[in-house]
Coordinates of C-alpha atoms in Angstrom, one line a residue:
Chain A
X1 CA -23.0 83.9 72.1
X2 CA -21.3 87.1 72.4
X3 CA -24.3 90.0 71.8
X4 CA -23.4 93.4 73.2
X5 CA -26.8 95.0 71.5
X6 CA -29.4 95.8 74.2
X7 CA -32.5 96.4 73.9
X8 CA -33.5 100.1 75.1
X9 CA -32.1 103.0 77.1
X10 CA -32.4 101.6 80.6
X11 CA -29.9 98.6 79.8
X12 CA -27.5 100.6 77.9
X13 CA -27.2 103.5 81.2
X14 CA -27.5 100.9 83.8
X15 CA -24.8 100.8 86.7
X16 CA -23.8 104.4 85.8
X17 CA -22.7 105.8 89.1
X18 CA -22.6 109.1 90.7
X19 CA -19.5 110.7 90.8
X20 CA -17.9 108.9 87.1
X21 CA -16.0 110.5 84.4
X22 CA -17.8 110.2 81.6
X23 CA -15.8 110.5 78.2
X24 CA -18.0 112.0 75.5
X25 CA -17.4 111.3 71.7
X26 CA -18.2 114.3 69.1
X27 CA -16.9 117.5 67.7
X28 CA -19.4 120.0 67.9
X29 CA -22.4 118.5 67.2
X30 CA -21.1 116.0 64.8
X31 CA -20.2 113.0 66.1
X32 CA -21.9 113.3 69.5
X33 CA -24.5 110.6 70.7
X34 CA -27.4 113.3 71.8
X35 CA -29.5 110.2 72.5
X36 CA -27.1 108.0 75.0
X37 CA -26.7 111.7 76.5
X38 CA -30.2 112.2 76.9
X39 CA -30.4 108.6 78.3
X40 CA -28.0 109.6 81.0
X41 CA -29.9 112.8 82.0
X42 CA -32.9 110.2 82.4
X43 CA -30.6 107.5 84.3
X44 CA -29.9 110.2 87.0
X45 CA -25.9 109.9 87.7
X46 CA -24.9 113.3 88.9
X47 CA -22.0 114.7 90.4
X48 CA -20.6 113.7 87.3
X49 CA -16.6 115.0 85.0
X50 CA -17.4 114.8 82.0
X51 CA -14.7 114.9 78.9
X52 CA -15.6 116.5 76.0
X53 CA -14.3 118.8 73.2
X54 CA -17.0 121.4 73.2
X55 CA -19.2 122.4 76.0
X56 CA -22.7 122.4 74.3
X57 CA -24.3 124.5 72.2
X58 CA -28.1 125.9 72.3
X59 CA -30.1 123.4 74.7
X60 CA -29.6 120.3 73.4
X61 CA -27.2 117.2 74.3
X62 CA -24.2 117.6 76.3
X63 CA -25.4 122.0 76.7
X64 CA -28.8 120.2 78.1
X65 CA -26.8 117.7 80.3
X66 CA -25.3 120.4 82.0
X67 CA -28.2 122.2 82.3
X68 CA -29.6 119.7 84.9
X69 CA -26.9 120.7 87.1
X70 CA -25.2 117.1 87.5
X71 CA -21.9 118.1 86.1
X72 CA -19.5 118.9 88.1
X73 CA -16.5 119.8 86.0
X74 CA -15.8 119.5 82.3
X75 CA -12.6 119.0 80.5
X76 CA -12.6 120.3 77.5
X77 CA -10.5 122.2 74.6
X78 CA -13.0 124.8 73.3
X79 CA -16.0 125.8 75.4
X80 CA -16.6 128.4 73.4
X81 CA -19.2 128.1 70.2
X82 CA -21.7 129.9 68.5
X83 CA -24.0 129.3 71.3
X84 CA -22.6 128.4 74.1
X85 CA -25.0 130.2 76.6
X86 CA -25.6 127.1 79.1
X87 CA -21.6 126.4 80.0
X88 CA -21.4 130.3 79.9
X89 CA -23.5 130.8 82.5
X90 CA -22.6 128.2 84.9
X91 CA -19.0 129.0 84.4
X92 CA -19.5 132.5 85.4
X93 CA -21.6 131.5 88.4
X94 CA -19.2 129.5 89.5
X95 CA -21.2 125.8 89.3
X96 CA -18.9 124.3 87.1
X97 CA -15.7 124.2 87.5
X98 CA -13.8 123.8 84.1
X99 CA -10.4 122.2 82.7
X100 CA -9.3 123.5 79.7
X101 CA -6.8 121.1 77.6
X102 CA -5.1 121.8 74.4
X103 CA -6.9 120.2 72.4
X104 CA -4.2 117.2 70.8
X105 CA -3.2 116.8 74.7
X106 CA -6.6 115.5 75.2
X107 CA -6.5 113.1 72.7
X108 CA -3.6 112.2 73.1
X109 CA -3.7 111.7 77.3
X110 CA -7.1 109.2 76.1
X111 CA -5.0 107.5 73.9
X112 CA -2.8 107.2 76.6
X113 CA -5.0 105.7 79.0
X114 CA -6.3 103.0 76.5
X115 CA -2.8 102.1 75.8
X116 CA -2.0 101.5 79.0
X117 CA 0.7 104.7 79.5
X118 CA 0.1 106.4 82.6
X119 CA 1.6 110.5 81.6
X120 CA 3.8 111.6 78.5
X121 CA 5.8 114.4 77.7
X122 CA 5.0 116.8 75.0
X123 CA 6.2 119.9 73.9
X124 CA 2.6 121.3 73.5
X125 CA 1.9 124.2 76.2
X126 CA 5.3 124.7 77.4
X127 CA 5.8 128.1 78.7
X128 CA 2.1 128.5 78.6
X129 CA -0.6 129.1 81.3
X130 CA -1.7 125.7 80.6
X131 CA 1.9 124.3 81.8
X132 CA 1.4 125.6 85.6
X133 CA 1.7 123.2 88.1
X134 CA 3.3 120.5 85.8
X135 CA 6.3 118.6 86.1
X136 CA 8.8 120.2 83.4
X137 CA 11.8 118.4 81.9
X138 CA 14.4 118.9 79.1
X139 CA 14.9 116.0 76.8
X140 CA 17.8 116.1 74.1
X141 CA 17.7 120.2 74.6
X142 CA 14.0 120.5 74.3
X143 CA 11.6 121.3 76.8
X144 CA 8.4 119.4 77.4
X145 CA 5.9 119.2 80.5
X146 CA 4.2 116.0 82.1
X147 CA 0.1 115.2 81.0
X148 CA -1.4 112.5 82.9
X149 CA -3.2 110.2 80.7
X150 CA -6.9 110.6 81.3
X151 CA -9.5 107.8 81.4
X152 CA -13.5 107.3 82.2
X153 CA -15.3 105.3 83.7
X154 CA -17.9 105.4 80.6
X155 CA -17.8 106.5 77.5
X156 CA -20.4 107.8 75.0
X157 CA -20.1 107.1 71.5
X158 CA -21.4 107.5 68.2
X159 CA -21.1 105.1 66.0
X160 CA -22.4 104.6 62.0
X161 CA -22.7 100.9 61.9
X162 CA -22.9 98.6 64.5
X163 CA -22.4 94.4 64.5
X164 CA -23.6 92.0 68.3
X165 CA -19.3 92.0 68.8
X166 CA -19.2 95.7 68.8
X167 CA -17.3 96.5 66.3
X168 CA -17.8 99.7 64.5
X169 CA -17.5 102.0 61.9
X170 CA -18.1 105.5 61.9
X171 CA -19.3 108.4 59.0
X172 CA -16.9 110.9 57.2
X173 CA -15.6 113.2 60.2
X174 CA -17.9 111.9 63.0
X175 CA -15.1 109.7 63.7
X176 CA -13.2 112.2 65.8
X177 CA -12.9 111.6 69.1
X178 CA -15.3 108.6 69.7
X179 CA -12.7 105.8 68.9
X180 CA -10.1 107.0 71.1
X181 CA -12.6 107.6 74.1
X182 CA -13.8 103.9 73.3
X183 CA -10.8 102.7 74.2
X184 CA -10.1 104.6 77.4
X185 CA -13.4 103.9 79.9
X186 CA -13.7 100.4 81.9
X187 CA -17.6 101.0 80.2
X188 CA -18.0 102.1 76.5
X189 CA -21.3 102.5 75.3
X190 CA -22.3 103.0 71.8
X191 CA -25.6 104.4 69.8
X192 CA -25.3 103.0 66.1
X193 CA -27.1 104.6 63.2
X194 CA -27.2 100.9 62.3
X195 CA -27.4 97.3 63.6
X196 CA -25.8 94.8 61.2
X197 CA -25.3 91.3 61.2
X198 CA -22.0 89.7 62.2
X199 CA -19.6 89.9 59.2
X200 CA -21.4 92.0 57.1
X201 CA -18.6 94.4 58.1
X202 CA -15.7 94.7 56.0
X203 CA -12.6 93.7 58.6
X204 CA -10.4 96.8 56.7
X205 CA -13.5 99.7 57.4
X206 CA -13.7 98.3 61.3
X207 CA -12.1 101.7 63.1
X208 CA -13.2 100.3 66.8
X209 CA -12.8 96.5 67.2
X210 CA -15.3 95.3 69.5
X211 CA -12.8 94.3 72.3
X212 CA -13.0 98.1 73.0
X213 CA -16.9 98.2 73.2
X214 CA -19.5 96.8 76.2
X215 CA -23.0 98.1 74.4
X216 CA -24.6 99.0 72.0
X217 CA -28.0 100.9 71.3
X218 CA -29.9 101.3 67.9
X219 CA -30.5 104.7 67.5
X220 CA -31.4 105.5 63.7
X221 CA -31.7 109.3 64.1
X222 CA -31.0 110.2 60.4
X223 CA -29.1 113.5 59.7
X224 CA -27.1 115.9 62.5
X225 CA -29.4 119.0 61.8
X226 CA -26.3 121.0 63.3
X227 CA -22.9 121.3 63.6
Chain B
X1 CA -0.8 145.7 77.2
X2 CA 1.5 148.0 75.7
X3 CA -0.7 151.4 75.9
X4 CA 1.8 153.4 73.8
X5 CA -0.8 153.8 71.0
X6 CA 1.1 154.0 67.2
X7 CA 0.1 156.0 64.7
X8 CA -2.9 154.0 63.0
X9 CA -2.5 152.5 59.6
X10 CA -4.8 154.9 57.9
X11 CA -2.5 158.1 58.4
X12 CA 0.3 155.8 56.4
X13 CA 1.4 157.7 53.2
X14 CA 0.3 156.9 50.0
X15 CA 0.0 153.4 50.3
X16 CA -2.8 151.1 50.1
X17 CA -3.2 148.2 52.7
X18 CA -3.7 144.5 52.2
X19 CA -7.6 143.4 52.9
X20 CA -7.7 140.3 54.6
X21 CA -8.3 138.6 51.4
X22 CA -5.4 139.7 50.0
X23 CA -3.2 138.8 52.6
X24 CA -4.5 135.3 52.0
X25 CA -4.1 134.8 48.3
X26 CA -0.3 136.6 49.2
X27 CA 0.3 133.9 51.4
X28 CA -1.2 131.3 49.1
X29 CA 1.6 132.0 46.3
X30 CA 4.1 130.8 49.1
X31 CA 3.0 127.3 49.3
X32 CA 4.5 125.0 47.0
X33 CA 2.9 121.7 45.4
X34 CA 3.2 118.9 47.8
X35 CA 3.0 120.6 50.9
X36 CA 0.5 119.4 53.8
X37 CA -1.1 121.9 55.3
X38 CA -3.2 123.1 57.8
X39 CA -5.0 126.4 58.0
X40 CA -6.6 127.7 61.6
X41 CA -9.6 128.7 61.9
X42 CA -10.8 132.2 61.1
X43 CA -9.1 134.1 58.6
X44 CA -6.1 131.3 57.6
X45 CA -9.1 129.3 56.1
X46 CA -9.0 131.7 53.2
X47 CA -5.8 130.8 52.2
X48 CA -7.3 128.0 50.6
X49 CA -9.6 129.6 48.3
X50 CA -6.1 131.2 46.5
X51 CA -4.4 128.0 46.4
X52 CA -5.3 126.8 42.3
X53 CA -6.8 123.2 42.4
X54 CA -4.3 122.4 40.0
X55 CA -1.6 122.9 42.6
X56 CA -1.5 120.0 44.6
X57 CA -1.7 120.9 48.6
X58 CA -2.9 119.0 51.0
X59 CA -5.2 120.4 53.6
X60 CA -5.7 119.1 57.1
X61 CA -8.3 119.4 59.9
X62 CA -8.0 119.1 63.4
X63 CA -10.8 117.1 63.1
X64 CA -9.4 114.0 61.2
X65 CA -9.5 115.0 57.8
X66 CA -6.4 115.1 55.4
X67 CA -7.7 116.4 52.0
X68 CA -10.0 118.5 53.3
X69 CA -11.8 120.5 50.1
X70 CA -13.6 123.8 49.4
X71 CA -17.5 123.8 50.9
X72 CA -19.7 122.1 48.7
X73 CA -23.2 123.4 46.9
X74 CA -26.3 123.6 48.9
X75 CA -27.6 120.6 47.6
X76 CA -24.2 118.7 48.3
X77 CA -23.4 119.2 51.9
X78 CA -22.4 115.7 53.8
X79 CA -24.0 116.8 57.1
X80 CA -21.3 114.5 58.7
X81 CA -18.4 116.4 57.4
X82 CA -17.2 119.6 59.1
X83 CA -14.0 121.3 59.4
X84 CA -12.3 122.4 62.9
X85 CA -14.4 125.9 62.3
X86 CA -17.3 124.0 62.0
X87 CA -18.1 124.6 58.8
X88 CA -19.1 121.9 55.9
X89 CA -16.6 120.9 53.5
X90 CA -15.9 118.2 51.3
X91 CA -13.1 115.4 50.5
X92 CA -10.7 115.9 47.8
X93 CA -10.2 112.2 45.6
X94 CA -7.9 111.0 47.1
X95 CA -8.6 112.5 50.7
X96 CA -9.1 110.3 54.1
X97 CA -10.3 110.1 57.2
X98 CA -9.0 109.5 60.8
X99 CA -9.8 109.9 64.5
X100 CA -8.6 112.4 66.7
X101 CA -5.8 110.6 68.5
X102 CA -3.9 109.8 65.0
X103 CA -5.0 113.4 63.3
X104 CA -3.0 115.2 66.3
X105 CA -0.3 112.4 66.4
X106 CA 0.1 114.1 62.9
X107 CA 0.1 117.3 63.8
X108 CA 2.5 116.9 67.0
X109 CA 4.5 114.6 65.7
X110 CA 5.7 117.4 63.2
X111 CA 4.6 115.7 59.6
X112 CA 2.9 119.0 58.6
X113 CA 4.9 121.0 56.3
X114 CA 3.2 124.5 57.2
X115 CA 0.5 125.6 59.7
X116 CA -0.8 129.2 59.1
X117 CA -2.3 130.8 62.4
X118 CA -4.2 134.4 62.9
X119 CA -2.4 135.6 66.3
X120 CA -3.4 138.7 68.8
X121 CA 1.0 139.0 68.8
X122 CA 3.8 137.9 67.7
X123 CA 7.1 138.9 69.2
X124 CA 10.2 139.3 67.3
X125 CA 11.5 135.8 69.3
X126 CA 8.7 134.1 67.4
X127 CA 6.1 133.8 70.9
X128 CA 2.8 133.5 69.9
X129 CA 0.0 135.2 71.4
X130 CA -3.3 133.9 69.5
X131 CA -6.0 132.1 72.3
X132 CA -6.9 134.6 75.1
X133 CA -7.2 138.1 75.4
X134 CA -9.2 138.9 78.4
X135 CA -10.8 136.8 81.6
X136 CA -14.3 137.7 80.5
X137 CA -15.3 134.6 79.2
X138 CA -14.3 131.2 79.8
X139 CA -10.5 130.2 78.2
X140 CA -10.8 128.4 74.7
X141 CA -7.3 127.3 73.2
X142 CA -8.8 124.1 71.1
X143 CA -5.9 123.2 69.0
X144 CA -3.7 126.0 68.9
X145 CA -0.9 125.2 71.1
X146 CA -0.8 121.8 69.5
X147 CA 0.0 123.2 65.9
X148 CA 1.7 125.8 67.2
X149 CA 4.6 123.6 69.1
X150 CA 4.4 120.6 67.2
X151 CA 4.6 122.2 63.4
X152 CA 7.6 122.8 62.2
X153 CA 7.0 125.6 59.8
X154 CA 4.6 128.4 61.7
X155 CA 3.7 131.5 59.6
X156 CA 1.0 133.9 61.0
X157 CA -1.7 135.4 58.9
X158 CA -2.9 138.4 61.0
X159 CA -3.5 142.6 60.7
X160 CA -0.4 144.9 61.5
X161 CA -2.3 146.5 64.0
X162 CA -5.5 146.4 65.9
X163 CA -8.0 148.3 65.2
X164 CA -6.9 151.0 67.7
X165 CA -3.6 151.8 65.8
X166 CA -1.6 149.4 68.4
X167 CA 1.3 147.2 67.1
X168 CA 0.3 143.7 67.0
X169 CA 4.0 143.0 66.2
X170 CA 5.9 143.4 69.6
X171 CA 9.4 143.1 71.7
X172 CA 7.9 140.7 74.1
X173 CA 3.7 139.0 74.1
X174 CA 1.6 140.8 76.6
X175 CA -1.5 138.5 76.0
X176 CA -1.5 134.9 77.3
X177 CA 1.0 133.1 74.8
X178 CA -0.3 129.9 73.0
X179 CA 4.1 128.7 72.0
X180 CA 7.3 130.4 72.7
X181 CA 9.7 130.7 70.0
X182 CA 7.5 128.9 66.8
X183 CA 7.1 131.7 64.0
X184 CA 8.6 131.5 61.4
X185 CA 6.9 134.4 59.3
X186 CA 4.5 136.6 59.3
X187 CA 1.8 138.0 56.7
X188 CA -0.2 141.4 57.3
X189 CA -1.8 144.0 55.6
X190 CA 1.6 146.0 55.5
X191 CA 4.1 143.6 55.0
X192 CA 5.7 140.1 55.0
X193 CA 8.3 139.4 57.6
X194 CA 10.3 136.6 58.7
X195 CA 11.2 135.9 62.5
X196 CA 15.1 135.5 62.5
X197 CA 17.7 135.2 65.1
X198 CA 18.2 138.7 65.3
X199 CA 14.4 140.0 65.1
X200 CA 12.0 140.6 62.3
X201 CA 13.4 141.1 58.9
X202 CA 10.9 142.9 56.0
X203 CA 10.9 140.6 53.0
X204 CA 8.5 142.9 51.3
X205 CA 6.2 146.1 51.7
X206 CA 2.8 147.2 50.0
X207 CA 3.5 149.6 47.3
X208 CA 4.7 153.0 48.3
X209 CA 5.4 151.7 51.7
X210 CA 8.7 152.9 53.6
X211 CA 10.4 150.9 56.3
X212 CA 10.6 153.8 58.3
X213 CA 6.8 154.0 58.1
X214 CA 6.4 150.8 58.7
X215 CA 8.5 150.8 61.7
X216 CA 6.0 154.1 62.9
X217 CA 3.7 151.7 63.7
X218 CA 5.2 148.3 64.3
X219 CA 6.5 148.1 68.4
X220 CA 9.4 145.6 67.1
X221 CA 12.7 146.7 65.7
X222 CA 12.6 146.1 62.1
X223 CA 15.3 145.9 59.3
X224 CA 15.4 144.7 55.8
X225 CA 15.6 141.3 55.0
X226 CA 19.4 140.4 53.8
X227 CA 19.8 139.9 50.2

């Protein structure tokens, strides 16, 4: 029998190693699994990428992740939010070194790496700061750079509902960018608002098959208090 | 930076400037029923609040919404639903959701009909200058240069001038540019102007407005749009 629910924190961060990219779902705050990212400050990996949209905001989740010092470099499209004053600081003492992305490049180089594509041309940041160093080409008089697809080694995803096969569903726009990072780590790991039994979910709402997911944690949090 | 410093907008004769809410609601009368849209962040979110309900205009977020709504009352807010500035909104009927990979497939792929950006520049061979000014903080381009290359219709909602009198309306960028070569028009507090072949060409002036006071304090060669 096929159950990828486990039973507490230690089991869903085992075999995390140092040194991983670790893709992490959310848009601001909505979205992104605080508890699998306290779980990982717990579990100890350091040295760690980590992909993300934002880079933290106040002292919580991913902001307190990189407070402990354990992340190396972040990718990301917009470090910059209300309160930002964790990433600022490390950035400007040089402790983290930092990769900004346009934000649909980073999506799309996920998607890319689920999908089995290993760089794509796109017309997005051409003649830009963000094109430096990258292979530029002209396709049918347009010009368009070269974006390596990007994948992880884990991935940290919230989820809304949750069945043993891993499939998912997600709530209003905390979908975002958890079901493209499921699908590009060899290790995708999931907290679920909630647990339900196998077929209770409606095959046309499933926006992450399970094939995508390895486990999956119960974490019944309630609301996101911010965004 | 261009350091030769233009006569600022308050010495211009008897004519009475555009607030930003009014260059908002003049952009708003431009979009016709039908169109999708998406509005940056900042002030181009106000363009929304002019568009009548009874037009039909659909509004995207970068975040995976298409048919975004106004923000709803206190006692309404869906604490899962967010737009790109972070704020809450709600659904229009009919409205849907979708992840990150397929919301900038959307955008990039060019089936927008109109994306409104603020900008720090815009140079008469439509470059864009709108994601970084200075090096004091850490680069933040989110989803700018996405929009920016990828929709086909680009029209820029910003002041004429910055707050020390200088043109924000130029030969050639000076700031970091987000696209080369994308604007299609322009809204400010002075005037609107479309990016042509041959430079920017004045549609239309505040009241009492010359075009030889407008060109006092716009860097750019203007003319008259051809009628």
């Amino acid at each position: 029998m096929i159950n990828k629910i486990v039973q507490n924190m230690a089991e869903a961060m085992a075999g995390i190693r140092d040194g991983s990219v670790v893709l992490i779902g959310g848009f601001g705050s909505i979205g992104q699994p605080n508890a699998l990212i306290d779980g990982l400050i717990e579990q100890g990996a350091k040295d760690l990428t980590v992909v993300a949209n934002n880079a933290g905001v106040g002292h919580v989740g991913l902001a307190r992740l990189l407070e402990t010092g354990r992340v190396r470099k972040i990718v990301c499209s917009f470090p910059r939010t209300a309160d930002p004053v964790v990433f600022e600081k490390l950035w400007r003492a040089g402790r983290i070194e930092l990769e900004v992305v346009p934000q649909g490049t980073m999506a799309e180089r996920m998607r890319a790496a689920g999908a089995g594509i290993p760089a794509f041309y796109t017309p997005t940041a051409v003649g830009t700061a963000l094109a430096e160093g990258k292979e530029e080409r002209e396709i049918r008089g347009r010009k368009y750079i070269l974006e390596d697809a990007l994948a992880g080694d884990v991935a940290l995803i919230e989820a809304w509902e949750a069945d043993r096969w891993g499939n998912l569903t997600y709530k209003s726009s905390a979908r975002n960018f958890n079901p493209v990072m499921a699908t590009a780590a060899k290790t995708t790991i999931v907290q679920a608002q909630h647990i339900v039994e196998l077929g209770a979910l409606d095959p046309e709402k499933v926006a992450t098959p399970g094939i995508f997911v390895s486990r999956v944690l119960h974490v019944p949090y309630g609301e996101p208090t911010v965004t | 930076m261009n350091t030769m410093v233009k006569d600022s907008v308050e010495t211009l004769p008897a004519c009475q400037p555009l607030t930003r809410r009014q260059i908002a609601e003049r952009l708003a009368r431009d979009i016709p029923e039908g169109w999708y849209v998406n509005l940056g962040i900042g002030a181009p979110l106000q363009v929304a609040d002019y568009v009548p309900p009874e037009r039909e205009v659909i509004f995207q977020s970068e975040n995976g919404i298409l048919g975004m709504g106004p923000a709803p009352a206190p006692h309404e807010i869906n604490r899962w639903l967010i737009n790109a500035g972070k704020q809450y909104v709600t659904l229009r009927t009919g409205g849907s959701y979708m992840h990150h990979a397929d919301s900038f497939a959307l955008i990039r792929g060019g089936h927008l009909d109109l994306c409104v950006l603020g900008a720090f520049q815009v140079a008469e061979n439509g470059d864009i200058a709108n994601w970084a000014t200075t090096t004091d903080s850490a680069p933040a381009v989110g989803g700018a240069m996405d929009l920016a290359a990828g929709t086909p219709r680009l029209w820029v909602l910003m002041e004429h001038t910055t707050k020390t009198g200088e043109s924000r309306l130029v030969r050639r960028c000076s700031y970091p540019l987000t696209a080369i070569g994308v604007v299609k028009r322009v809204y400010t507090n002075l005037a609107v102007l479309d990016v042509t072949p041959d430079g920017f060409a004045v549609r239309e002036m505040v009241p009492g407005l010359t075009l030889a006071a407008l060109q006092e304090v716009t860097d750019a060669p203007l003319r008259l749009t051809a009628t």
